[in-house]
Amino acid sequence: MENIKLNIEKTLGFISKEKLASYEPKVKACMETLEKGTGLGNDFLGWLHLPSSITQEHLDDLKATAQVLRENCEVVVVAGIGGSYLGARAVIEAMSDSFAWLKEKKAGQPVILFAGHNIGEDYLYELTTYLQDKKFGIINISKSGTTTETALAFRLLKEQCERQRGKEMARKVIVAVTDAKKGAARTTADKEGYKSFIIPDNVGGRFSVLTPVGLLPIAVAGFDIEQLVNGAREMEKVCASENLMENPSALYAATRNELYQNGKKIEILVNFQPKLHYFMEWWKQLFGESEGKDHKGIYPSSVDFSTDLHSMGQWIQEGERTIYETVVSVETPNHELKVPTDAENLDGLNFLAGKRIDEVNKMAELGTQLAHVDGGVPNMRVSVPMLNEFYLGELIYFFEKACGISGYLLEVNPFNQPGVEAYKKNMFALLNKPGYEAESKAIQARLNK
Ligand code: PA5
């Protein structure tokens, strides 16, 4: 079977092949550091060999729980934020019919909605209103079990689910994915007798999509988690190679770091398939939270083309030359649609008649690549044979491994996120959370100045 492939040819007018080749020993050292667990953040390396260590028994347990939710719910709300949200959403949106949300809601094929990733009062009001006449269930996902956004949404949803469906049914359709021992989500799950899954201690949030964090919601949505894991397993093998040119994760890590050293401070992840929008969001979190430290790190951004060619396209073509692009390109769409012939040809589109829509899309992609490279934007391309669970699994592991290597090349700890705490401390102080009395006083004094 074909695998995803990385092509870096269109970066070589900007960085030299020789310089890139010189990364081989450095990348090898980073890979060894990951394997031996001798680097920064080494207590969070559980993702490295996660795909090959997932057992059939675990997958069967996840599938059986998913089946309970599928049979008893028209809607399942997945509560979580950051790494406890984006991976599941990325895969579900990539695999779903774009108009699934407009179709009839029925038990057996529940609609998946997301909450706990914002504190929008209107969002939560509208969600809870929508759920008023729905048989809904909840997957509450939080590794720490204390994240405010998620806990707040779960408090609202739990109360509503129990009120609408009764305590007994609520116990059946609420599932927790959290730490084995710590946190309020664990305490609640144990006390209420919810089915629960454990997020391994040594897997950080943004590397957790192949744990129950991602696998359970994806299974509830009706997608094949075995194939997802198989794809990741395949990439685990491919990305073990110490040969830079044969290991796509290593080559991607080396290329982006060399581009960074040459003033390309912003990476734009590009798709030409709107279904990949949330995959880009997952990728931004993976690289942003892993590398943006010590006043270093490539800024990860993303665009949906060709939509954004009509907005950000101008900036990319002629703005500041500090960017490069990585295009995630799906080779073959899952459905076929051809441009019809029109006898009158009023729109002048008969030159496209008989062509597949994807052929037009591919020419937009090629035309864009040529234009952007001419405009001074290096371009990498990750080709994905088609959008299915297997290749999404490959993509996930490819980017995770690249992120680990890339973070070590940059000499940061890719597995922590100390910067995320700053806003929380202020928010808790402003809300007078017990335990934050000193911070509350200090922040009030600062605001009253
Ligand atoms: O990558 C991370 O560790 C974070 O983005 C977390 O996933 C996010 O903050 C949510 O944390 P938790 O799962 O503890 O609620």
Tab-separated table of C-alpha atoms and ligand atoms in Angstrom:
chain	number	residue	atom	x	y	z
A	1	MET	CA	0.000	0.000	0.000
A	2	GLU	CA	1.167	3.511	-0.791
A	3	ASN	CA	2.062	5.848	2.062
A	4	ILE	CA	1.818	9.594	2.480
A	5	LYS	CA	4.825	11.282	0.877
A	6	LEU	CA	6.770	14.460	1.547
A	7	ASN	CA	8.209	16.470	-1.330
A	8	ILE	CA	10.632	19.275	-0.441
A	9	GLU	CA	11.872	20.045	-4.003
A	10	LYS	CA	10.271	23.488	-3.992
A	11	THR	CA	12.221	24.599	-0.937
A	12	LEU	CA	15.561	23.968	-2.593
A	13	GLY	CA	15.768	27.312	-4.361
A	14	PHE	CA	15.744	28.862	-0.869
A	15	ILE	CA	17.896	26.480	1.170
A	16	SER	CA	20.742	24.318	-0.072
A	17	LYS	CA	20.605	20.562	-0.472
A	18	GLU	CA	24.062	20.287	1.105
A	19	LYS	CA	23.005	22.268	4.177
A	20	LEU	CA	19.948	20.088	4.519
A	21	ALA	CA	22.023	16.914	4.257
A	22	SER	CA	24.180	18.225	7.106
A	23	TYR	CA	21.147	17.838	9.379
A	24	GLU	CA	21.346	14.045	9.197
A	25	PRO	CA	23.598	13.559	12.272
A	26	LYS	CA	21.665	16.214	14.254
A	27	VAL	CA	18.333	14.618	13.433
A	28	LYS	CA	19.747	11.195	14.271
A	29	ALA	CA	20.835	12.530	17.663
A	30	CYS	CA	17.348	13.979	18.293
A	31	MET	CA	15.765	10.640	17.382
A	32	GLU	CA	18.119	8.851	19.755
A	33	THR	CA	17.273	11.314	22.501
A	34	LEU	CA	13.586	10.557	21.941
A	35	GLU	CA	14.161	6.789	21.891
A	36	LYS	CA	16.398	6.741	24.964
A	37	GLY	CA	14.280	9.278	26.818
A	38	THR	CA	17.268	11.402	27.724
A	39	GLY	CA	15.962	14.795	26.577
A	40	LEU	CA	13.777	17.571	27.930
A	41	GLY	CA	10.228	16.504	28.773
A	42	ASN	CA	11.198	12.833	28.774
A	43	ASP	CA	8.324	11.875	31.041
A	44	PHE	CA	5.935	12.647	28.147
A	45	LEU	CA	7.180	10.245	25.505
A	46	GLY	CA	4.331	7.752	25.690
A	47	TRP	CA	3.139	8.796	22.207
A	48	LEU	CA	6.364	7.631	20.544
A	49	HIS	CA	5.484	3.937	20.429
A	50	LEU	CA	1.819	4.299	21.249
A	51	PRO	CA	0.480	3.005	17.887
A	52	SER	CA	2.369	-0.292	18.110
A	53	SER	CA	1.434	-0.771	21.753
A	54	ILE	CA	-2.346	-0.375	21.412
A	55	THR	CA	-3.977	-3.756	22.034
A	56	GLN	CA	-6.976	-5.242	20.283
A	57	GLU	CA	-8.613	-5.598	23.699
A	58	HIS	CA	-8.362	-1.841	24.249
A	59	LEU	CA	-9.806	-1.104	20.809
A	60	ASP	CA	-12.657	-3.560	21.466
A	61	ASP	CA	-13.432	-1.864	24.788
A	62	LEU	CA	-13.543	1.529	23.055
A	63	LYS	CA	-15.760	0.180	20.276
A	64	ALA	CA	-18.162	-1.448	22.744
A	65	THR	CA	-18.506	1.814	24.699
A	66	ALA	CA	-18.960	3.735	21.464
A	67	GLN	CA	-21.735	1.335	20.524
A	68	VAL	CA	-23.601	2.049	23.790
A	69	LEU	CA	-23.504	5.770	23.007
A	70	ARG	CA	-24.470	5.214	19.377
A	71	GLU	CA	-27.457	3.084	20.318
A	72	ASN	CA	-28.755	5.441	22.994
A	73	CYS	CA	-28.053	8.910	21.629
A	74	GLU	CA	-29.147	11.129	18.753
A	75	VAL	CA	-26.420	13.602	19.682
A	76	VAL	CA	-23.154	13.118	21.562
A	77	VAL	CA	-21.435	16.203	22.944
A	78	VAL	CA	-17.678	15.901	23.302
A	79	ALA	CA	-16.478	18.254	26.041
A	80	GLY	CA	-12.784	19.109	25.935
A	81	ILE	CA	-10.278	21.777	24.923
A	82	GLY	CA	-6.826	21.903	23.304
A	83	GLY	CA	-5.348	18.430	23.066
A	84	SER	CA	-8.505	17.034	24.643
A	85	TYR	CA	-10.560	18.279	21.689
A	86	LEU	CA	-8.732	19.059	18.469
A	87	GLY	CA	-7.569	15.577	17.430
A	88	ALA	CA	-11.035	14.073	17.627
A	89	ARG	CA	-12.550	17.007	15.780
A	90	ALA	CA	-9.819	16.903	13.117
A	91	VAL	CA	-10.495	13.271	12.244
A	92	ILE	CA	-14.282	13.440	12.572
A	93	GLU	CA	-14.557	16.497	10.310
A	94	ALA	CA	-12.118	15.056	7.774
A	95	MET	CA	-14.141	11.839	7.559
A	96	SER	CA	-17.682	13.237	7.788
A	97	ASP	CA	-20.113	14.193	5.069
A	98	SER	CA	-19.778	18.003	4.906
A	99	PHE	CA	-23.529	18.324	5.360
A	100	ALA	CA	-23.997	15.646	8.027
A	101	TRP	CA	-25.205	18.278	10.482
A	102	LEU	CA	-28.179	19.060	8.220
A	103	LYS	CA	-29.298	15.460	8.033
A	104	GLU	CA	-31.865	13.790	10.249
A	105	LYS	CA	-30.639	13.086	13.788
A	106	LYS	CA	-31.216	9.542	14.846
A	107	ALA	CA	-29.980	7.042	17.387
A	108	GLY	CA	-27.568	4.641	15.703
A	109	GLN	CA	-25.698	7.454	13.938
A	110	PRO	CA	-25.457	10.292	16.444
A	111	VAL	CA	-24.370	13.767	15.476
A	112	ILE	CA	-21.182	14.777	17.255
A	113	LEU	CA	-21.044	18.270	18.727
A	114	PHE	CA	-18.269	19.918	20.704
A	115	ALA	CA	-18.281	22.007	23.869
A	116	GLY	CA	-15.880	22.955	26.611
A	117	HIS	CA	-13.483	24.614	24.173
A	118	ASN	CA	-14.748	28.142	24.769
A	119	ILE	CA	-16.593	30.171	27.389
A	120	GLY	CA	-19.082	31.788	25.005
A	121	GLU	CA	-22.352	32.250	26.844
A	122	ASP	CA	-24.281	32.406	23.572
A	123	TYR	CA	-22.563	29.219	22.369
A	124	LEU	CA	-23.516	27.330	25.511
A	125	TYR	CA	-27.028	28.803	25.592
A	126	GLU	CA	-27.625	27.846	21.975
A	127	LEU	CA	-26.152	24.377	22.478
A	128	THR	CA	-28.224	23.612	25.573
A	129	THR	CA	-31.325	24.978	23.850
A	130	TYR	CA	-30.708	22.772	20.820
A	131	LEU	CA	-30.278	19.765	23.093
A	132	GLN	CA	-33.594	20.352	24.870
A	133	ASP	CA	-35.542	17.804	22.825
A	134	LYS	CA	-32.611	15.525	21.974
A	135	LYS	CA	-31.554	12.197	23.432
A	136	PHE	CA	-27.988	13.203	24.077
A	137	GLY	CA	-24.905	11.789	25.734
A	138	ILE	CA	-21.593	13.313	26.816
A	139	ILE	CA	-17.929	12.374	26.569
A	140	ASN	CA	-16.122	14.463	29.170
A	141	ILE	CA	-12.429	14.692	28.284
A	142	SER	CA	-9.822	16.329	30.476
A	143	LYS	CA	-6.437	14.973	31.471
A	144	SER	CA	-6.040	17.288	34.445
A	145	GLY	CA	-9.753	17.005	35.135
A	146	THR	CA	-9.802	20.616	36.273
A	147	THR	CA	-9.771	22.725	33.092
A	148	THR	CA	-12.287	25.528	33.606
A	149	GLU	CA	-13.736	25.705	30.085
A	150	THR	CA	-14.444	21.965	30.006
A	151	ALA	CA	-15.605	21.678	33.618
A	152	LEU	CA	-18.043	24.568	33.123
A	153	ALA	CA	-19.594	23.037	30.012
A	154	PHE	CA	-19.751	19.618	31.664
A	155	ARG	CA	-21.530	21.029	34.714
A	156	LEU	CA	-24.275	22.459	32.452
A	157	LEU	CA	-24.521	19.369	30.240
A	158	LYS	CA	-24.498	16.814	33.074
A	159	GLU	CA	-27.358	18.586	34.847
A	160	GLN	CA	-29.353	18.809	31.611
A	161	CYS	CA	-28.698	15.188	30.653
A	162	GLU	CA	-29.789	13.923	34.086
A	163	ARG	CA	-32.882	16.153	34.039
A	164	GLN	CA	-33.928	15.113	30.542
A	165	ARG	CA	-32.969	11.469	30.544
A	166	GLY	CA	-33.032	10.494	34.220
A	167	LYS	CA	-30.106	9.621	36.434
A	168	GLU	CA	-29.917	5.999	35.335
A	169	MET	CA	-29.812	6.654	31.591
A	170	ALA	CA	-27.433	9.594	32.161
A	171	ARG	CA	-25.041	7.198	33.880
A	172	LYS	CA	-25.152	5.040	30.763
A	173	VAL	CA	-24.538	7.832	28.247
A	174	ILE	CA	-21.921	9.876	30.094
A	175	VAL	CA	-18.356	8.653	29.664
A	176	ALA	CA	-15.217	10.187	31.168
A	177	VAL	CA	-11.741	10.220	29.637
A	178	THR	CA	-9.319	11.473	32.242
A	179	ASP	CA	-6.428	10.746	34.582
A	180	ALA	CA	-6.359	7.424	36.444
A	181	LYS	CA	-6.462	9.051	39.882
A	182	LYS	CA	-6.333	12.851	39.942
A	183	GLY	CA	-8.767	15.659	39.188
A	184	ALA	CA	-12.428	16.527	39.520
A	185	ALA	CA	-13.377	14.644	36.339
A	186	ARG	CA	-12.002	11.425	37.891
A	187	THR	CA	-13.736	12.091	41.234
A	188	THR	CA	-17.067	12.707	39.472
A	189	ALA	CA	-16.732	9.661	37.204
A	190	ASP	CA	-15.957	7.370	40.133
A	191	LYS	CA	-18.682	8.803	42.333
A	192	GLU	CA	-21.354	8.698	39.622
A	193	GLY	CA	-20.247	5.309	38.308
A	194	TYR	CA	-19.526	6.462	34.735
A	195	LYS	CA	-17.660	4.263	32.343
A	196	SER	CA	-14.221	5.850	32.110
A	197	PHE	CA	-11.004	5.596	30.137
A	198	ILE	CA	-7.555	6.591	31.309
A	199	ILE	CA	-5.260	9.075	29.576
A	200	PRO	CA	-1.764	7.680	30.150
A	201	ASP	CA	0.419	9.843	32.391
A	202	ASN	CA	3.190	9.915	29.814
A	203	VAL	CA	1.092	11.216	26.904
A	204	GLY	CA	0.575	14.987	26.792
A	205	GLY	CA	-2.711	16.492	25.562
A	206	ARG	CA	-1.643	17.459	22.065
A	207	PHE	CA	-0.068	14.047	21.476
A	208	SER	CA	-3.123	12.171	22.760
A	209	VAL	CA	-5.361	11.708	19.712
A	210	LEU	CA	-4.480	8.000	19.541
A	211	THR	CA	-5.523	7.473	23.184
A	212	PRO	CA	-9.227	7.316	24.175
A	213	VAL	CA	-9.160	11.141	23.965
A	214	GLY	CA	-9.438	10.858	20.199
A	215	LEU	CA	-10.329	7.232	19.638
A	216	LEU	CA	-13.580	7.181	21.624
A	217	PRO	CA	-15.267	10.183	19.936
A	218	ILE	CA	-14.018	8.995	16.538
A	219	ALA	CA	-15.527	5.539	17.152
A	220	VAL	CA	-18.797	7.102	18.325
A	221	ALA	CA	-18.896	9.094	15.092
A	222	GLY	CA	-18.799	5.743	13.274
A	223	PHE	CA	-15.244	5.783	11.951
A	224	ASP	CA	-12.767	2.936	11.895
A	225	ILE	CA	-10.334	3.422	14.764
A	226	GLU	CA	-8.480	0.222	13.883
A	227	GLN	CA	-7.563	1.637	10.488
A	228	LEU	CA	-6.562	4.940	12.109
A	229	VAL	CA	-4.226	3.086	14.459
A	230	ASN	CA	-2.951	0.896	11.590
A	231	GLY	CA	-2.002	3.996	9.631
A	232	ALA	CA	-0.146	5.397	12.639
A	233	ARG	CA	1.602	2.037	13.117
A	234	GLU	CA	2.766	2.111	9.500
A	235	MET	CA	4.227	5.601	9.964
A	236	GLU	CA	5.830	4.556	13.258
A	237	LYS	CA	7.825	2.046	11.177
A	238	VAL	CA	8.596	4.406	8.291
A	239	CYS	CA	9.641	7.243	10.606
A	240	ALA	CA	12.095	5.034	12.501
A	241	SER	CA	14.584	5.237	9.621
A	242	GLU	CA	17.831	7.047	10.395
A	243	ASN	CA	18.229	7.928	6.727
A	244	LEU	CA	17.120	11.553	6.419
A	245	MET	CA	15.835	11.140	2.882
A	246	GLU	CA	13.833	8.026	3.744
A	247	ASN	CA	12.250	9.325	6.925
A	248	PRO	CA	9.560	11.933	6.128
A	249	SER	CA	9.272	13.148	9.742
A	250	ALA	CA	13.013	13.696	9.975
A	251	LEU	CA	13.166	15.406	6.581
A	252	TYR	CA	10.230	17.683	7.402
A	253	ALA	CA	11.780	18.596	10.775
A	254	ALA	CA	15.155	19.334	9.183
A	255	THR	CA	13.691	21.347	6.295
A	256	ARG	CA	11.484	23.547	8.464
A	257	ASN	CA	14.365	24.216	10.856
A	258	GLU	CA	16.689	25.167	8.011
A	259	LEU	CA	13.999	27.454	6.574
A	260	TYR	CA	13.628	29.015	10.034
A	261	GLN	CA	17.377	29.623	10.215
A	262	ASN	CA	16.987	31.422	6.875
A	263	GLY	CA	14.410	33.899	8.162
A	264	LYS	CA	11.260	31.930	7.365
A	265	LYS	CA	9.585	32.370	10.729
A	266	ILE	CA	6.027	31.476	9.770
A	267	GLU	CA	4.779	28.161	8.433
A	268	ILE	CA	1.436	28.128	6.675
A	269	LEU	CA	-0.222	24.725	6.517
A	270	VAL	CA	-2.389	24.666	3.413
A	271	ASN	CA	-5.277	22.462	2.354
A	272	PHE	CA	-7.358	22.381	-0.794
A	273	GLN	CA	-10.091	20.310	0.901
A	274	PRO	CA	-12.350	22.158	3.364
A	275	LYS	CA	-12.744	18.945	5.376
A	276	LEU	CA	-9.162	19.355	6.507
A	277	HIS	CA	-9.820	22.665	8.264
A	278	TYR	CA	-9.765	21.131	11.742
A	279	PHE	CA	-6.782	18.963	10.884
A	280	MET	CA	-4.922	22.249	10.402
A	281	GLU	CA	-6.204	23.433	13.783
A	282	TRP	CA	-4.875	20.238	15.398
A	283	TRP	CA	-1.506	20.731	13.675
A	284	LYS	CA	-1.301	24.381	14.824
A	285	GLN	CA	-1.770	23.315	18.416
A	286	LEU	CA	0.732	20.468	18.075
A	287	PHE	CA	3.511	22.687	16.779
A	288	GLY	CA	2.535	25.969	18.446
A	289	GLU	CA	2.325	24.628	21.970
A	290	SER	CA	5.354	22.408	21.476
A	291	GLU	CA	7.791	24.879	19.929
A	292	GLY	CA	6.776	28.391	20.950
A	293	LYS	CA	9.157	28.733	23.900
A	294	ASP	CA	12.175	30.667	25.126
A	295	HIS	CA	11.239	33.386	22.606
A	296	LYS	CA	11.830	30.922	19.772
A	297	GLY	CA	9.743	28.854	17.392
A	298	ILE	CA	8.153	28.899	13.958
A	299	TYR	CA	4.678	30.472	14.119
A	300	PRO	CA	2.218	27.867	12.797
A	301	SER	CA	-0.692	29.219	10.799
A	302	SER	CA	-3.077	27.742	8.264
A	303	VAL	CA	-5.269	28.542	5.286
A	304	ASP	CA	-8.084	26.762	3.456
A	305	PHE	CA	-7.534	27.131	-0.296
A	306	SER	CA	-8.904	28.064	-2.678
A	307	THR	CA	-11.257	29.953	-0.281
A	308	ASP	CA	-8.414	31.898	1.328
A	309	LEU	CA	-6.672	32.592	-1.969
A	310	HIS	CA	-9.326	35.277	-2.227
A	311	SER	CA	-8.341	36.772	1.119
A	312	MET	CA	-4.886	35.779	2.385
A	313	GLY	CA	-3.608	34.960	-1.114
A	314	GLN	CA	-2.501	38.556	-1.650
A	315	TRP	CA	-0.461	38.628	1.565
A	316	ILE	CA	1.141	35.290	0.780
A	317	GLN	CA	2.036	36.349	-2.769
A	318	GLU	CA	3.409	39.811	-1.989
A	319	GLY	CA	3.590	40.418	1.768
A	320	GLU	CA	6.625	40.161	4.032
A	321	ARG	CA	8.901	37.309	2.895
A	322	THR	CA	9.066	35.488	6.214
A	323	ILE	CA	6.751	32.630	5.301
A	324	TYR	CA	6.801	29.174	3.780
A	325	GLU	CA	3.989	26.805	2.961
A	326	THR	CA	3.354	23.126	3.589
A	327	VAL	CA	0.526	21.830	1.446
A	328	VAL	CA	-1.414	18.769	2.578
A	329	SER	CA	-2.708	17.522	-0.751
A	330	VAL	CA	-5.257	14.743	-1.137
A	331	GLU	CA	-4.511	12.888	-4.375
A	332	THR	CA	-7.903	11.272	-5.050
A	333	PRO	CA	-11.268	12.473	-3.760
A	334	ASN	CA	-13.716	9.924	-2.365
A	335	HIS	CA	-16.476	10.938	-4.810
A	336	GLU	CA	-16.560	11.750	-8.495
A	337	LEU	CA	-18.272	14.805	-9.973
A	338	LYS	CA	-17.760	16.139	-13.505
A	339	VAL	CA	-18.381	19.580	-14.975
A	340	PRO	CA	-21.463	19.403	-17.219
A	341	THR	CA	-21.586	20.779	-20.755
A	342	ASP	CA	-23.895	23.739	-21.291
A	343	ALA	CA	-25.205	24.232	-24.832
A	344	GLU	CA	-25.362	28.017	-24.442
A	345	ASN	CA	-22.098	28.298	-22.519
A	346	LEU	CA	-23.261	31.598	-21.022
A	347	ASP	CA	-20.736	31.308	-18.195
A	348	GLY	CA	-17.914	30.476	-20.633
A	349	LEU	CA	-17.007	27.351	-18.682
A	350	ASN	CA	-17.324	24.811	-21.482
A	351	PHE	CA	-13.526	24.591	-21.607
A	352	LEU	CA	-13.892	22.638	-18.357
A	353	ALA	CA	-16.772	20.436	-19.520
A	354	GLY	CA	-16.193	16.744	-18.889
A	355	LYS	CA	-13.363	17.372	-16.414
A	356	ARG	CA	-13.573	16.228	-12.832
A	357	ILE	CA	-13.937	19.046	-10.285
A	358	ASP	CA	-10.762	17.730	-8.687
A	359	GLU	CA	-8.813	18.334	-11.887
A	360	VAL	CA	-9.720	22.008	-11.626
A	361	ASN	CA	-8.761	21.953	-7.931
A	362	LYS	CA	-5.411	20.318	-8.716
A	363	MET	CA	-4.622	22.972	-11.324
A	364	ALA	CA	-5.501	25.635	-8.741
A	365	GLU	CA	-3.048	23.901	-6.414
A	366	LEU	CA	-0.268	23.657	-8.993
A	367	GLY	CA	-0.855	27.216	-10.215
A	368	THR	CA	-0.707	28.468	-6.634
A	369	GLN	CA	2.463	26.552	-5.866
A	370	LEU	CA	4.230	27.970	-8.927
A	371	ALA	CA	3.024	31.516	-8.199
A	372	HIS	CA	3.984	31.407	-4.535
A	373	VAL	CA	7.420	29.901	-5.196
A	374	ASP	CA	7.985	32.622	-7.837
A	375	GLY	CA	6.897	35.143	-5.195
A	376	GLY	CA	9.561	33.951	-2.731
A	377	VAL	CA	7.581	31.430	-0.682
A	378	PRO	CA	9.245	28.012	-0.264
A	379	ASN	CA	6.799	25.155	-0.614
A	380	MET	CA	6.648	21.635	0.793
A	381	ARG	CA	4.003	19.137	-0.209
A	382	VAL	CA	2.641	16.235	1.784
A	383	SER	CA	0.688	14.035	-0.574
A	384	VAL	CA	-2.056	11.886	0.886
A	385	PRO	CA	-3.392	9.138	-1.427
A	386	MET	CA	-6.967	9.647	-0.192
A	387	LEU	CA	-8.916	10.824	2.834
A	388	ASN	CA	-9.563	7.795	4.983
A	389	GLU	CA	-8.829	6.674	8.524
A	390	PHE	CA	-5.598	4.894	7.541
A	391	TYR	CA	-3.993	7.928	5.937
A	392	LEU	CA	-5.209	10.256	8.679
A	393	GLY	CA	-3.452	7.903	11.122
A	394	GLU	CA	-0.306	8.171	9.009
A	395	LEU	CA	-0.534	11.972	8.935
A	396	ILE	CA	-1.036	12.162	12.693
A	397	TYR	CA	2.017	10.086	13.531
A	398	PHE	CA	4.118	11.750	10.816
A	399	PHE	CA	3.480	15.196	12.303
A	400	GLU	CA	3.852	14.028	15.925
A	401	LYS	CA	7.242	12.459	15.295
A	402	ALA	CA	8.346	15.481	13.250
A	403	CYS	CA	7.285	17.737	16.108
A	404	GLY	CA	9.357	15.808	18.653
A	405	ILE	CA	12.441	15.925	16.415
A	406	SER	CA	11.881	19.542	15.409
A	407	GLY	CA	11.479	20.693	19.028
A	408	TYR	CA	14.766	19.059	19.974
A	409	LEU	CA	16.500	20.589	16.927
A	410	LEU	CA	15.274	23.955	18.185
A	411	GLU	CA	16.543	23.082	21.686
A	412	VAL	CA	13.240	23.600	23.479
A	413	ASN	CA	11.181	21.196	25.578
A	414	PRO	CA	8.479	20.194	23.082
A	415	PHE	CA	6.380	18.440	25.698
A	416	ASN	CA	5.452	21.136	28.202
A	417	GLN	CA	3.348	24.295	27.929
A	418	PRO	CA	4.274	26.598	30.833
A	419	GLY	CA	3.035	29.667	28.950
A	420	VAL	CA	-0.564	28.457	29.019
A	421	GLU	CA	-0.710	28.968	32.793
A	422	ALA	CA	-0.287	32.766	32.724
A	423	TYR	CA	-3.823	33.594	31.589
A	424	LYS	CA	-5.329	30.990	33.905
A	425	LYS	CA	-3.638	32.513	36.946
A	426	ASN	CA	-5.031	35.952	36.095
A	427	MET	CA	-8.506	34.598	35.311
A	428	PHE	CA	-8.678	32.688	38.604
A	429	ALA	CA	-7.450	35.749	40.508
A	430	LEU	CA	-10.067	37.941	38.807
A	431	LEU	CA	-12.816	35.409	39.581
A	432	ASN	CA	-11.684	35.069	43.231
A	433	LYS	CA	-11.083	31.335	42.981
A	434	PRO	CA	-10.307	29.881	46.422
A	435	GLY	CA	-6.544	29.488	46.770
A	436	TYR	CA	-5.825	32.593	44.664
A	437	GLU	CA	-6.378	35.214	47.401
A	438	ALA	CA	-2.906	36.773	47.136
A	439	GLU	CA	-3.107	36.910	43.320
A	440	SER	CA	-6.603	38.455	43.550
A	441	LYS	CA	-5.296	41.220	45.792
A	442	ALA	CA	-2.316	41.873	43.553
A	443	ILE	CA	-4.357	41.975	40.360
A	444	GLN	CA	-6.982	44.299	41.886
A	445	ALA	CA	-4.228	46.649	43.003
A	446	ARG	CA	-2.789	46.588	39.478
A	447	LEU	CA	-6.194	47.308	37.890
A	448	ASN	CA	-6.964	50.131	40.352
A	449	LYS	CA	-3.706	51.988	39.611
B	1	PA5	O1	-1.586	19.891	24.912
B	1	PA5	C1	-1.963	20.134	26.053
B	1	PA5	O2	-1.454	19.591	27.046
B	1	PA5	C2	-3.098	21.101	26.311
B	1	PA5	O3	-3.535	21.703	25.142
B	1	PA5	C3	-4.259	20.388	26.980
B	1	PA5	O4	-4.696	19.337	26.157
B	1	PA5	C4	-5.430	21.345	27.253
B	1	PA5	O5	-4.990	22.424	28.020
B	1	PA5	C5	-6.547	20.629	27.981
B	1	PA5	O6	-6.109	20.112	29.183
B	1	PA5	P1	-6.926	19.027	29.988
B	1	PA5	O7	-7.001	17.797	29.172
B	1	PA5	O8	-6.134	18.829	31.253
B	1	PA5	O9	-8.292	19.595	30.266
